[in-house]
């Protein structure tokens, strides 16, 4: 199940990067939105995230059962494990805010986005930070689950690319916020 979850997570990451980069270019005013395929991509990604969350919850329950059987939780030794679980939960909550903020509505035949103020900007930046933490701390375990033998060779490159893309997304949210305010 862990290997399937790792493959699923890789799919989510790929879809996320496509969605995030396309969306960032759009909200920053660099390009127009992705059209209908962009919405379909987002729906597929939400379904995969939900499946990933269900598997994560199942694996967490299995871990809690093992802790109970062992009679100790080793919480200090497993801080990163729990931080990953908490960041995953935060992502689920913040994705709901993201969907709500960017769903918009149709008025007089034209699509209108919802207002994007400081609270919305804060929620989006927190979402990106949660995603950054969750993805970056899970790179090594997922590479191990996928059978990668050259962890050190690829890990730094992967982390740099992820960091640059996530920084670009935060900048795009700030530009979008400024476009609303000006």
Tab-separated table of N, CA and C in Angstrom:
chain	number	residue	atom	x	y	z
A	1	UNK	N	0.825	-1.190	0.000
A	1	UNK	CA	0.000	0.000	0.000
A	1	UNK	C	0.874	1.261	0.000
A	2	UNK	N	2.016	1.194	0.690
A	2	UNK	CA	2.899	2.365	0.738
A	2	UNK	C	3.450	2.695	-0.644
A	3	UNK	N	3.788	1.668	-1.407
A	3	UNK	CA	4.311	1.899	-2.756
A	3	UNK	C	3.231	2.535	-3.640
A	4	UNK	N	2.002	2.009	-3.555
A	4	UNK	CA	0.897	2.588	-4.321
A	4	UNK	C	0.679	4.037	-3.910
A	5	UNK	N	0.745	4.305	-2.607
A	5	UNK	CA	0.565	5.668	-2.116
A	5	UNK	C	1.680	6.584	-2.625
A	6	UNK	N	2.896	6.058	-2.704
A	6	UNK	CA	4.019	6.850	-3.233
A	6	UNK	C	3.809	7.166	-4.710
A	7	UNK	N	3.327	6.184	-5.479
A	7	UNK	CA	3.038	6.424	-6.901
A	7	UNK	C	1.908	7.438	-7.027
A	8	UNK	N	0.899	7.286	-6.214
A	8	UNK	CA	-0.222	8.229	-6.194
A	8	UNK	C	0.265	9.638	-5.855
A	9	UNK	N	1.143	9.738	-4.862
A	9	UNK	CA	1.689	11.039	-4.465
A	9	UNK	C	2.479	11.669	-5.606
A	10	UNK	N	3.239	10.870	-6.337
A	10	UNK	CA	3.993	11.398	-7.479
A	10	UNK	C	3.034	11.942	-8.541
A	11	UNK	N	1.939	11.236	-8.768
A	11	UNK	CA	0.926	11.726	-9.708
A	11	UNK	C	0.331	13.044	-9.251
A	12	UNK	N	0.056	13.136	-7.960
A	12	UNK	CA	-0.488	14.375	-7.407
A	12	UNK	C	0.514	15.513	-7.584
A	13	UNK	N	1.777	15.243	-7.316
A	13	UNK	CA	2.811	16.281	-7.448
A	13	UNK	C	2.897	16.771	-8.892
A	14	UNK	N	2.871	15.843	-9.848
A	14	UNK	CA	2.935	16.240	-11.258
A	14	UNK	C	1.721	17.102	-11.621
A	15	UNK	N	0.531	16.637	-11.252
A	15	UNK	CA	-0.690	17.416	-11.536
A	15	UNK	C	-0.662	18.758	-10.807
A	16	UNK	N	-0.166	18.745	-9.568
A	16	UNK	CA	-0.075	19.985	-8.804
A	16	UNK	C	0.816	20.995	-9.514
A	17	UNK	N	1.988	20.544	-9.986
A	17	UNK	CA	2.897	21.472	-10.657
A	17	UNK	C	2.281	22.031	-11.936
A	18	UNK	N	1.606	21.199	-12.703
A	18	UNK	CA	0.932	21.693	-13.911
A	18	UNK	C	-0.134	22.714	-13.523
A	19	UNK	N	-0.959	22.356	-12.546
A	19	UNK	CA	-2.038	23.239	-12.087
A	19	UNK	C	-1.473	24.529	-11.505
A	20	UNK	N	-0.470	24.397	-10.654
A	20	UNK	CA	0.074	25.560	-9.952
A	20	UNK	C	0.803	26.513	-10.893
A	21	UNK	N	1.602	25.980	-11.794
A	21	UNK	CA	2.338	26.851	-12.708
A	21	UNK	C	1.385	27.536	-13.673
A	22	UNK	N	0.440	26.787	-14.236
A	22	UNK	CA	-0.556	27.383	-15.134
A	22	UNK	C	-1.377	28.430	-14.399
A	23	UNK	N	-1.833	28.093	-13.195
A	23	UNK	CA	-2.614	29.029	-12.394
A	23	UNK	C	-1.804	30.248	-11.986
A	24	UNK	N	-0.544	30.048	-11.641
A	24	UNK	CA	0.310	31.173	-11.241
A	24	UNK	C	0.511	32.142	-12.404
A	25	UNK	N	0.751	31.613	-13.595
A	25	UNK	CA	0.875	32.492	-14.764
A	25	UNK	C	-0.424	33.259	-15.001
A	26	UNK	N	-1.543	32.595	-14.787
A	26	UNK	CA	-2.842	33.231	-15.005
A	26	UNK	C	-3.116	34.326	-13.977
A	27	UNK	N	-2.974	34.027	-12.682
A	27	UNK	CA	-3.310	35.030	-11.669
A	27	UNK	C	-2.302	36.168	-11.623
A	28	UNK	N	-1.076	35.906	-12.110
A	28	UNK	CA	-0.076	36.980	-12.160
A	28	UNK	C	-0.290	37.875	-13.379
A	29	UNK	N	-1.223	37.474	-14.260
A	29	UNK	CA	-1.523	38.286	-15.436
A	29	UNK	C	-0.570	38.047	-16.592
A	30	UNK	N	0.224	36.983	-16.516
A	30	UNK	CA	1.191	36.682	-17.570
A	30	UNK	C	0.517	35.983	-18.746
A	31	UNK	N	-0.488	35.148	-18.448
A	31	UNK	CA	-1.212	34.436	-19.500
A	31	UNK	C	-2.676	34.319	-19.098
A	32	UNK	N	-3.479	33.810	-20.016
A	32	UNK	CA	-4.892	33.575	-19.722
A	32	UNK	C	-5.035	32.216	-19.060
A	33	UNK	N	-6.172	31.990	-18.446
A	33	UNK	CA	-6.420	30.735	-17.744
A	33	UNK	C	-6.278	29.526	-18.648
A	34	UNK	N	-6.260	28.367	-18.047
A	34	UNK	CA	-6.051	27.124	-18.776
A	34	UNK	C	-7.271	26.598	-19.496
A	35	UNK	N	-8.423	27.205	-19.316
A	35	UNK	CA	-9.629	26.733	-19.987
A	35	UNK	C	-10.244	25.546	-19.275
A	36	UNK	N	-11.066	24.793	-20.025
A	36	UNK	CA	-11.807	23.673	-19.439
A	36	UNK	C	-10.872	22.582	-18.930
A	37	UNK	N	-9.772	22.322	-19.639
A	37	UNK	CA	-8.848	21.257	-19.209
A	37	UNK	C	-8.282	21.563	-17.827
A	38	UNK	N	-8.144	22.844	-17.522
A	38	UNK	CA	-7.611	23.264	-16.222
A	38	UNK	C	-8.556	22.823	-15.105
A	39	UNK	N	-9.860	22.978	-15.333
A	39	UNK	CA	-10.862	22.551	-14.347
A	39	UNK	C	-10.871	21.037	-14.198
A	40	UNK	N	-10.790	20.325	-15.325
A	40	UNK	CA	-10.775	18.866	-15.266
A	40	UNK	C	-9.536	18.364	-14.534
A	41	UNK	N	-8.413	18.990	-14.795
A	41	UNK	CA	-7.169	18.646	-14.114
A	41	UNK	C	-7.324	18.834	-12.604
A	42	UNK	N	-7.937	19.936	-12.211
A	42	UNK	CA	-8.134	20.219	-10.788
A	42	UNK	C	-9.054	19.181	-10.148
A	43	UNK	N	-10.091	18.781	-10.850
A	43	UNK	CA	-11.018	17.770	-10.318
A	43	UNK	C	-10.305	16.432	-10.146
A	44	UNK	N	-9.529	16.034	-11.145
A	44	UNK	CA	-8.772	14.784	-11.050
A	44	UNK	C	-7.804	14.856	-9.869
A	45	UNK	N	-7.154	16.014	-9.719
A	45	UNK	CA	-6.202	16.178	-8.630
A	45	UNK	C	-6.894	16.081	-7.272
A	46	UNK	N	-8.072	16.665	-7.118
A	46	UNK	CA	-8.804	16.597	-5.851
A	46	UNK	C	-9.180	15.148	-5.542
A	47	UNK	N	-9.574	14.400	-6.555
A	47	UNK	CA	-9.913	12.985	-6.351
A	47	UNK	C	-8.672	12.207	-5.886
A	48	UNK	N	-7.541	12.454	-6.533
A	48	UNK	CA	-6.303	11.770	-6.143
A	48	UNK	C	-5.864	12.181	-4.735
A	49	UNK	N	-6.029	13.460	-4.405
A	49	UNK	CA	-5.690	13.935	-3.053
A	49	UNK	C	-6.569	13.237	-2.023
A	50	UNK	N	-7.858	13.101	-2.326
A	50	UNK	CA	-8.774	12.425	-1.399
A	50	UNK	C	-8.354	10.968	-1.195
A	51	UNK	N	-7.991	10.292	-2.277
A	51	UNK	CA	-7.533	8.912	-2.176
A	51	UNK	C	-6.234	8.833	-1.370
A	52	UNK	N	-5.316	9.742	-1.625
A	52	UNK	CA	-4.050	9.816	-0.887
A	52	UNK	C	-4.326	10.054	0.603
A	53	UNK	N	-5.289	10.926	0.899
A	53	UNK	CA	-5.642	11.215	2.299
A	53	UNK	C	-6.234	9.985	2.980
A	54	UNK	N	-7.096	9.256	2.277
A	54	UNK	CA	-7.694	8.048	2.858
A	54	UNK	C	-6.608	7.016	3.173
A	55	UNK	N	-5.685	6.833	2.241
A	55	UNK	CA	-4.581	5.894	2.479
A	55	UNK	C	-3.718	6.384	3.640
A	56	UNK	N	-3.434	7.686	3.680
A	56	UNK	CA	-2.653	8.258	4.775
A	56	UNK	C	-3.333	8.067	6.119
A	57	UNK	N	-4.637	8.230	6.157
A	57	UNK	CA	-5.395	8.020	7.399
A	57	UNK	C	-5.314	6.555	7.809
A	58	UNK	N	-5.465	5.647	6.849
A	58	UNK	CA	-5.365	4.209	7.134
A	58	UNK	C	-3.983	3.864	7.694
A	59	UNK	N	-2.927	4.382	7.063
A	59	UNK	CA	-1.567	4.103	7.537
A	59	UNK	C	-1.317	4.723	8.916
A	60	UNK	N	-1.912	5.891	9.163
A	60	UNK	CA	-1.781	6.521	10.476
A	60	UNK	C	-2.488	5.689	11.550
A	61	UNK	N	-3.672	5.198	11.228
A	61	UNK	CA	-4.403	4.340	12.174
A	61	UNK	C	-3.591	3.076	12.458
A	62	UNK	N	-3.005	2.489	11.405
A	62	UNK	CA	-2.150	1.305	11.605
A	62	UNK	C	-0.985	1.628	12.543
A	63	UNK	N	-0.402	2.822	12.376
A	63	UNK	CA	0.706	3.234	13.250
A	63	UNK	C	0.236	3.408	14.687
A	64	UNK	N	-0.933	3.995	14.870
A	64	UNK	CA	-1.471	4.183	16.219
A	64	UNK	C	-1.769	2.839	16.878
A	65	UNK	N	-2.276	1.893	16.102
A	65	UNK	CA	-2.545	0.549	16.641
A	65	UNK	C	-1.235	-0.112	17.054
A	66	UNK	N	-0.204	0.032	16.223
A	66	UNK	CA	1.109	-0.542	16.557
A	66	UNK	C	1.673	0.099	17.819
A	67	UNK	N	1.479	1.417	17.975
A	67	UNK	CA	1.938	2.107	19.190
A	67	UNK	C	1.220	1.567	20.423
A	68	UNK	N	-0.077	1.352	20.279
A	68	UNK	CA	-0.857	0.857	21.406
A	68	UNK	C	-0.402	-0.546	21.792
A	69	UNK	N	-0.148	-1.385	20.793
A	69	UNK	CA	0.332	-2.753	21.070
A	69	UNK	C	1.705	-2.732	21.736
A	70	UNK	N	2.559	-1.822	21.288
A	70	UNK	CA	3.912	-1.736	21.856
A	70	UNK	C	3.899	-1.127	23.253
A	71	UNK	N	2.850	-0.386	23.548
A	71	UNK	CA	2.742	0.223	24.866
A	71	UNK	C	3.440	1.568	24.986
A	72	UNK	N	4.018	2.035	23.898
A	72	UNK	CA	4.677	3.341	23.892
A	72	UNK	C	4.589	3.935	22.488
A	73	UNK	N	4.600	5.255	22.429
A	73	UNK	CA	4.411	5.895	21.125
A	73	UNK	C	5.698	6.402	20.506
A	74	UNK	N	6.742	6.570	21.308
A	74	UNK	CA	8.001	7.132	20.813
A	74	UNK	C	7.743	8.441	20.060
A	75	UNK	N	6.931	9.312	20.660
A	75	UNK	CA	6.540	10.555	19.989
A	75	UNK	C	7.744	11.403	19.603
A	76	UNK	N	8.705	11.539	20.529
A	76	UNK	CA	9.888	12.361	20.221
A	76	UNK	C	10.646	11.822	19.017
A	77	UNK	N	10.748	10.512	18.905
A	77	UNK	CA	11.480	9.899	17.799
A	77	UNK	C	10.698	9.987	16.487
A	78	UNK	N	9.404	10.193	16.590
A	78	UNK	CA	8.541	10.208	15.404
A	78	UNK	C	7.947	11.590	15.119
A	79	UNK	N	8.630	12.639	15.548
A	79	UNK	CA	8.118	13.998	15.335
A	79	UNK	C	7.895	14.295	13.858
A	80	UNK	N	8.831	13.907	13.005
A	80	UNK	CA	8.707	14.178	11.573
A	80	UNK	C	7.505	13.442	10.985
A	81	UNK	N	7.273	12.214	11.422
A	81	UNK	CA	6.101	11.449	10.989
A	81	UNK	C	4.824	12.222	11.293
A	82	UNK	N	4.723	12.706	12.541
A	82	UNK	CA	3.513	13.416	12.938
A	82	UNK	C	3.422	14.792	12.275
A	83	UNK	N	4.555	15.428	12.059
A	83	UNK	CA	4.543	16.716	11.350
A	83	UNK	C	4.037	16.531	9.919
A	84	UNK	N	4.421	15.430	9.278
A	84	UNK	CA	3.918	15.142	7.934
A	84	UNK	C	2.414	14.931	7.948
A	85	UNK	N	1.925	14.209	8.957
A	85	UNK	CA	0.481	13.957	9.053
A	85	UNK	C	-0.277	15.275	9.296
A	86	UNK	N	0.255	16.103	10.178
A	86	UNK	CA	-0.401	17.382	10.488
A	86	UNK	C	-0.383	18.300	9.266
A	87	UNK	N	0.750	18.346	8.548
A	87	UNK	CA	0.802	19.188	7.347
A	87	UNK	C	-0.161	18.667	6.286
A	88	UNK	N	-0.322	17.355	6.177
A	88	UNK	CA	-1.295	16.791	5.238
A	88	UNK	C	-2.710	17.204	5.595
A	89	UNK	N	-3.029	17.180	6.888
A	89	UNK	CA	-4.352	17.625	7.338
A	89	UNK	C	-4.550	19.108	7.042
A	90	UNK	N	-3.517	19.912	7.300
A	90	UNK	CA	-3.599	21.351	7.010
A	90	UNK	C	-3.831	21.582	5.522
A	91	UNK	N	-3.153	20.805	4.684
A	91	UNK	CA	-3.346	20.941	3.233
A	91	UNK	C	-4.789	20.670	2.861
A	92	UNK	N	-5.388	19.623	3.439
A	92	UNK	CA	-6.790	19.314	3.121
A	92	UNK	C	-7.703	20.492	3.446
A	93	UNK	N	-7.515	21.086	4.611
A	93	UNK	CA	-8.340	22.235	5.010
A	93	UNK	C	-8.094	23.421	4.071
A	94	UNK	N	-6.825	23.702	3.798
A	94	UNK	CA	-6.484	24.871	2.980
A	94	UNK	C	-6.852	24.678	1.510
A	95	UNK	N	-6.879	23.447	1.019
A	95	UNK	CA	-7.345	23.199	-0.351
A	95	UNK	C	-8.829	23.517	-0.463
A	96	UNK	N	-9.577	23.225	0.579
A	96	UNK	CA	-11.006	23.581	0.576
A	96	UNK	C	-11.159	25.103	0.466
A	97	UNK	N	-10.348	25.857	1.222
A	97	UNK	CA	-10.364	27.321	1.092
A	97	UNK	C	-9.975	27.738	-0.328
A	98	UNK	N	-8.956	27.088	-0.879
A	98	UNK	CA	-8.483	27.411	-2.231
A	98	UNK	C	-9.605	27.209	-3.252
A	99	UNK	N	-10.286	26.081	-3.152
A	99	UNK	CA	-11.390	25.805	-4.077
A	99	UNK	C	-12.488	26.850	-3.909
A	100	UNK	N	-12.800	27.188	-2.685
A	100	UNK	CA	-13.835	28.194	-2.419
A	100	UNK	C	-13.440	29.557	-2.973
A	101	UNK	N	-12.196	29.941	-2.764
A	101	UNK	CA	-11.733	31.258	-3.213
A	101	UNK	C	-11.728	31.355	-4.729
A	102	UNK	N	-11.299	30.305	-5.425
A	102	UNK	CA	-11.132	30.386	-6.868
A	102	UNK	C	-12.270	29.767	-7.668
A	103	UNK	N	-13.353	29.374	-7.005
A	103	UNK	CA	-14.490	28.822	-7.737
A	103	UNK	C	-15.254	29.902	-8.479
A	104	UNK	N	-15.468	31.031	-7.852
A	104	UNK	CA	-16.161	32.123	-8.514
A	104	UNK	C	-17.611	31.787	-8.821
A	105	UNK	N	-18.204	32.598	-9.690
A	105	UNK	CA	-19.597	32.399	-10.081
A	105	UNK	C	-19.818	33.025	-11.452
A	106	UNK	N	-20.928	32.673	-12.064
A	106	UNK	CA	-21.269	33.237	-13.363
A	106	UNK	C	-22.357	34.284	-13.159
A	107	UNK	N	-22.067	35.500	-13.612
A	107	UNK	CA	-23.032	36.596	-13.516
A	107	UNK	C	-23.166	37.244	-14.882
A	108	UNK	N	-24.377	37.350	-15.355
A	108	UNK	CA	-24.657	37.967	-16.653
A	108	UNK	C	-23.846	37.297	-17.766
A	109	UNK	N	-23.680	35.983	-17.657
A	109	UNK	CA	-22.960	35.239	-18.687
A	109	UNK	C	-21.451	35.316	-18.600
A	110	UNK	N	-20.925	36.032	-17.606
A	110	UNK	CA	-19.472	36.163	-17.457
A	110	UNK	C	-19.039	35.522	-16.142
A	111	UNK	N	-17.897	34.846	-16.168
A	111	UNK	CA	-17.351	34.213	-14.971
A	111	UNK	C	-16.680	35.268	-14.104
A	112	UNK	N	-17.022	35.304	-12.839
A	112	UNK	CA	-16.453	36.268	-11.896
A	112	UNK	C	-15.792	35.529	-10.744
A	113	UNK	N	-14.564	35.909	-10.455
A	113	UNK	CA	-13.868	35.337	-9.312
A	113	UNK	C	-14.307	36.027	-8.031
A	114	UNK	N	-14.137	35.334	-6.929
A	114	UNK	CA	-14.448	35.913	-5.626
A	114	UNK	C	-13.383	36.940	-5.250
A	115	UNK	N	-13.758	37.812	-4.337
A	115	UNK	CA	-12.841	38.826	-3.817
A	115	UNK	C	-11.598	38.148	-3.245
A	116	UNK	N	-10.433	38.769	-3.434
A	116	UNK	CA	-9.176	38.216	-2.947
A	116	UNK	C	-8.491	39.260	-2.084
A	117	UNK	N	-8.767	39.194	-0.785
A	117	UNK	CA	-8.195	40.150	0.158
A	117	UNK	C	-7.061	39.531	0.966
A	118	UNK	N	-6.737	40.179	2.058
A	118	UNK	CA	-5.605	39.744	2.891
A	118	UNK	C	-5.852	38.364	3.516
A	119	UNK	N	-7.089	38.081	3.913
A	119	UNK	CA	-7.391	36.765	4.497
A	119	UNK	C	-7.205	35.664	3.455
A	120	UNK	N	-7.651	35.933	2.222
A	120	UNK	CA	-7.503	34.954	1.143
A	120	UNK	C	-6.023	34.756	0.784
A	121	UNK	N	-5.285	35.855	0.742
A	121	UNK	CA	-3.849	35.770	0.464
A	121	UNK	C	-3.146	34.957	1.554
A	122	UNK	N	-3.472	35.229	2.796
A	122	UNK	CA	-2.866	34.502	3.919
A	122	UNK	C	-3.163	33.011	3.821
A	123	UNK	N	-4.421	32.667	3.517
A	123	UNK	CA	-4.792	31.253	3.382
A	123	UNK	C	-4.009	30.582	2.256
A	124	UNK	N	-3.818	31.292	1.153
A	124	UNK	CA	-3.098	30.700	0.022
A	124	UNK	C	-1.609	30.537	0.319
A	125	UNK	N	-1.028	31.499	0.995
A	125	UNK	CA	0.384	31.385	1.363
A	125	UNK	C	0.570	30.253	2.378
A	126	UNK	N	-0.345	30.141	3.331
A	126	UNK	CA	-0.279	29.020	4.288
A	126	UNK	C	-0.421	27.679	3.571
A	127	UNK	N	-1.267	27.638	2.533
A	127	UNK	CA	-1.418	26.409	1.768
A	127	UNK	C	-0.105	26.037	1.071
A	128	UNK	N	0.537	27.020	0.455
A	128	UNK	CA	1.803	26.758	-0.238
A	128	UNK	C	2.874	26.324	0.763
A	129	UNK	N	2.924	26.953	1.915
A	129	UNK	CA	3.905	26.576	2.940
A	129	UNK	C	3.640	25.148	3.426
A	130	UNK	N	2.369	24.810	3.646
A	130	UNK	CA	2.018	23.448	4.073
A	130	UNK	C	2.399	22.430	3.007
A	131	UNK	N	2.108	22.757	1.748
A	131	UNK	CA	2.477	21.865	0.644
A	131	UNK	C	3.994	21.729	0.577
A	132	UNK	N	4.693	22.854	0.717
A	132	UNK	CA	6.159	22.823	0.676
A	132	UNK	C	6.701	21.891	1.749
A	133	UNK	N	6.232	22.066	2.980
A	133	UNK	CA	6.711	21.221	4.074
A	133	UNK	C	6.384	19.755	3.812
A	134	UNK	N	5.142	19.498	3.420
A	134	UNK	CA	4.677	18.130	3.212
A	134	UNK	C	5.454	17.444	2.089
A	135	UNK	N	5.625	18.131	0.984
A	135	UNK	CA	6.318	17.535	-0.163
A	135	UNK	C	7.806	17.382	0.127
A	136	UNK	N	8.423	18.433	0.636
A	136	UNK	CA	9.870	18.392	0.859
A	136	UNK	C	10.253	17.334	1.895
A	137	UNK	N	9.474	17.202	2.958
A	137	UNK	CA	9.810	16.200	3.976
A	137	UNK	C	9.481	14.776	3.528
A	138	UNK	N	8.706	14.644	2.474
A	138	UNK	CA	8.353	13.312	1.981
A	138	UNK	C	9.146	12.883	0.753
A	139	UNK	N	10.053	13.718	0.253
A	139	UNK	CA	10.820	13.355	-0.941
A	139	UNK	C	11.609	12.067	-0.700
A	140	UNK	N	12.393	12.032	0.354
A	140	UNK	CA	13.228	10.848	0.606
A	140	UNK	C	12.402	9.579	0.845
A	141	UNK	N	11.370	9.621	1.712
A	141	UNK	CA	10.587	8.393	1.915
A	141	UNK	C	9.918	7.892	0.629
A	142	UNK	N	9.447	8.820	-0.198
A	142	UNK	CA	8.807	8.399	-1.446
A	142	UNK	C	9.819	7.847	-2.435
A	143	UNK	N	11.004	8.435	-2.461
A	143	UNK	CA	12.047	7.902	-3.344
A	143	UNK	C	12.443	6.491	-2.906
A	144	UNK	N	12.501	6.265	-1.598
A	144	UNK	CA	12.800	4.928	-1.083
A	144	UNK	C	11.668	3.967	-1.458
A	145	UNK	N	10.424	4.406	-1.262
A	145	UNK	CA	9.268	3.563	-1.587
A	145	UNK	C	9.220	3.222	-3.074
A	146	UNK	N	9.709	4.125	-3.919
A	146	UNK	CA	9.716	3.884	-5.359
A	146	UNK	C	10.964	3.130	-5.812
A	147	UNK	N	11.851	2.813	-4.864
A	147	UNK	CA	13.011	1.994	-5.177
A	147	UNK	C	14.209	2.746	-5.722
A	148	UNK	N	14.285	4.047	-5.510
A	148	UNK	CA	15.429	4.815	-5.989
A	148	UNK	C	16.665	4.454	-5.181
A	149	UNK	N	17.751	4.246	-5.868
A	149	UNK	CA	18.995	3.867	-5.201
A	149	UNK	C	19.945	5.048	-5.030
A	150	UNK	N	19.756	6.094	-5.794
A	150	UNK	CA	20.648	7.262	-5.768
A	150	UNK	C	19.965	8.446	-5.077
A	151	UNK	N	19.638	8.286	-3.810
A	151	UNK	CA	18.922	9.334	-3.080
A	151	UNK	C	19.672	10.659	-3.098
A	152	UNK	N	20.945	10.639	-2.758
A	152	UNK	CA	21.704	11.888	-2.657
A	152	UNK	C	21.855	12.559	-4.009
A	153	UNK	N	21.928	11.780	-5.068
A	153	UNK	CA	22.134	12.322	-6.401
A	153	UNK	C	20.951	13.180	-6.845
A	154	UNK	N	19.734	12.742	-6.542
A	154	UNK	CA	18.544	13.430	-7.040
A	154	UNK	C	17.868	14.335	-6.016
A	155	UNK	N	18.026	14.050	-4.738
A	155	UNK	CA	17.276	14.767	-3.706
A	155	UNK	C	17.514	16.270	-3.751
A	156	UNK	N	18.748	16.708	-3.821
A	156	UNK	CA	19.029	18.153	-3.826
A	156	UNK	C	18.406	18.831	-5.042
A	157	UNK	N	18.510	18.198	-6.218
A	157	UNK	CA	17.911	18.786	-7.427
A	157	UNK	C	16.401	18.886	-7.302
A	158	UNK	N	15.781	17.835	-6.791
A	158	UNK	CA	14.326	17.826	-6.618
A	158	UNK	C	13.914	18.928	-5.647
A	159	UNK	N	14.626	19.058	-4.545
A	159	UNK	CA	14.288	20.075	-3.546
A	159	UNK	C	14.449	21.488	-4.102
A	160	UNK	N	15.467	21.719	-4.914
A	160	UNK	CA	15.672	23.042	-5.514
A	160	UNK	C	14.532	23.379	-6.464
A	161	UNK	N	14.162	22.439	-7.324
A	161	UNK	CA	13.075	22.677	-8.281
A	161	UNK	C	11.768	22.938	-7.541
A	162	UNK	N	11.465	22.114	-6.547
A	162	UNK	CA	10.235	22.294	-5.765
A	162	UNK	C	10.234	23.671	-5.098
A	163	UNK	N	11.336	24.062	-4.508
A	163	UNK	CA	11.420	25.354	-3.813
A	163	UNK	C	11.217	26.527	-4.773
A	164	UNK	N	11.815	26.462	-5.947
A	164	UNK	CA	11.671	27.546	-6.928
A	164	UNK	C	10.229	27.660	-7.389
A	165	UNK	N	9.605	26.515	-7.700
A	165	UNK	CA	8.212	26.547	-8.156
A	165	UNK	C	7.296	27.086	-7.061
A	166	UNK	N	7.481	26.644	-5.833
A	166	UNK	CA	6.619	27.110	-4.746
A	166	UNK	C	6.836	28.590	-4.449
A	167	UNK	N	8.054	29.053	-4.555
A	167	UNK	CA	8.323	30.484	-4.390
A	167	UNK	C	7.628	31.286	-5.498
A	168	UNK	N	7.686	30.796	-6.723
A	168	UNK	CA	6.994	31.440	-7.848
A	168	UNK	C	5.486	31.518	-7.586
A	169	UNK	N	4.925	30.460	-7.019
A	169	UNK	CA	3.494	30.440	-6.725
A	169	UNK	C	3.148	31.489	-5.672
A	170	UNK	N	3.951	31.602	-4.636
A	170	UNK	CA	3.706	32.624	-3.606
A	170	UNK	C	3.781	34.019	-4.220
A	171	UNK	N	4.787	34.262	-5.058
A	171	UNK	CA	4.911	35.561	-5.722
A	171	UNK	C	3.675	35.828	-6.582
A	172	UNK	N	3.182	34.803	-7.288
A	172	UNK	CA	1.981	34.976	-8.121
A	172	UNK	C	0.768	35.329	-7.268
A	173	UNK	N	0.615	34.694	-6.104
A	173	UNK	CA	-0.500	35.041	-5.210
A	173	UNK	C	-0.379	36.488	-4.735
A	174	UNK	N	0.817	36.919	-4.429
A	174	UNK	CA	1.030	38.312	-3.989
A	174	UNK	C	0.692	39.283	-5.118
A	175	UNK	N	1.123	38.972	-6.334
A	175	UNK	CA	0.789	39.818	-7.492
A	175	UNK	C	-0.722	39.865	-7.684
A	176	UNK	N	-1.369	38.716	-7.572
A	176	UNK	CA	-2.830	38.659	-7.717
A	176	UNK	C	-3.505	39.519	-6.653
A	177	UNK	N	-3.028	39.421	-5.419
A	177	UNK	CA	-3.558	40.240	-4.336
A	177	UNK	C	-3.394	41.728	-4.658
A	178	UNK	N	-2.199	42.105	-5.106
A	178	UNK	CA	-1.940	43.507	-5.444
A	178	UNK	C	-2.819	43.978	-6.600
A	179	UNK	N	-3.084	43.098	-7.565
A	179	UNK	CA	-3.967	43.459	-8.677
A	179	UNK	C	-5.376	43.711	-8.180
A	180	UNK	N	-5.834	42.995	-7.152
A	180	UNK	CA	-7.147	43.223	-6.568
A	180	UNK	C	-7.176	44.542	-5.801
A	181	UNK	N	-6.066	44.853	-5.143
A	181	UNK	CA	-6.043	46.029	-4.278
A	181	UNK	C	-5.818	47.323	-5.053
A	182	UNK	N	-5.197	47.257	-6.226
A	182	UNK	CA	-4.886	48.489	-6.973
A	182	UNK	C	-5.957	48.856	-7.955
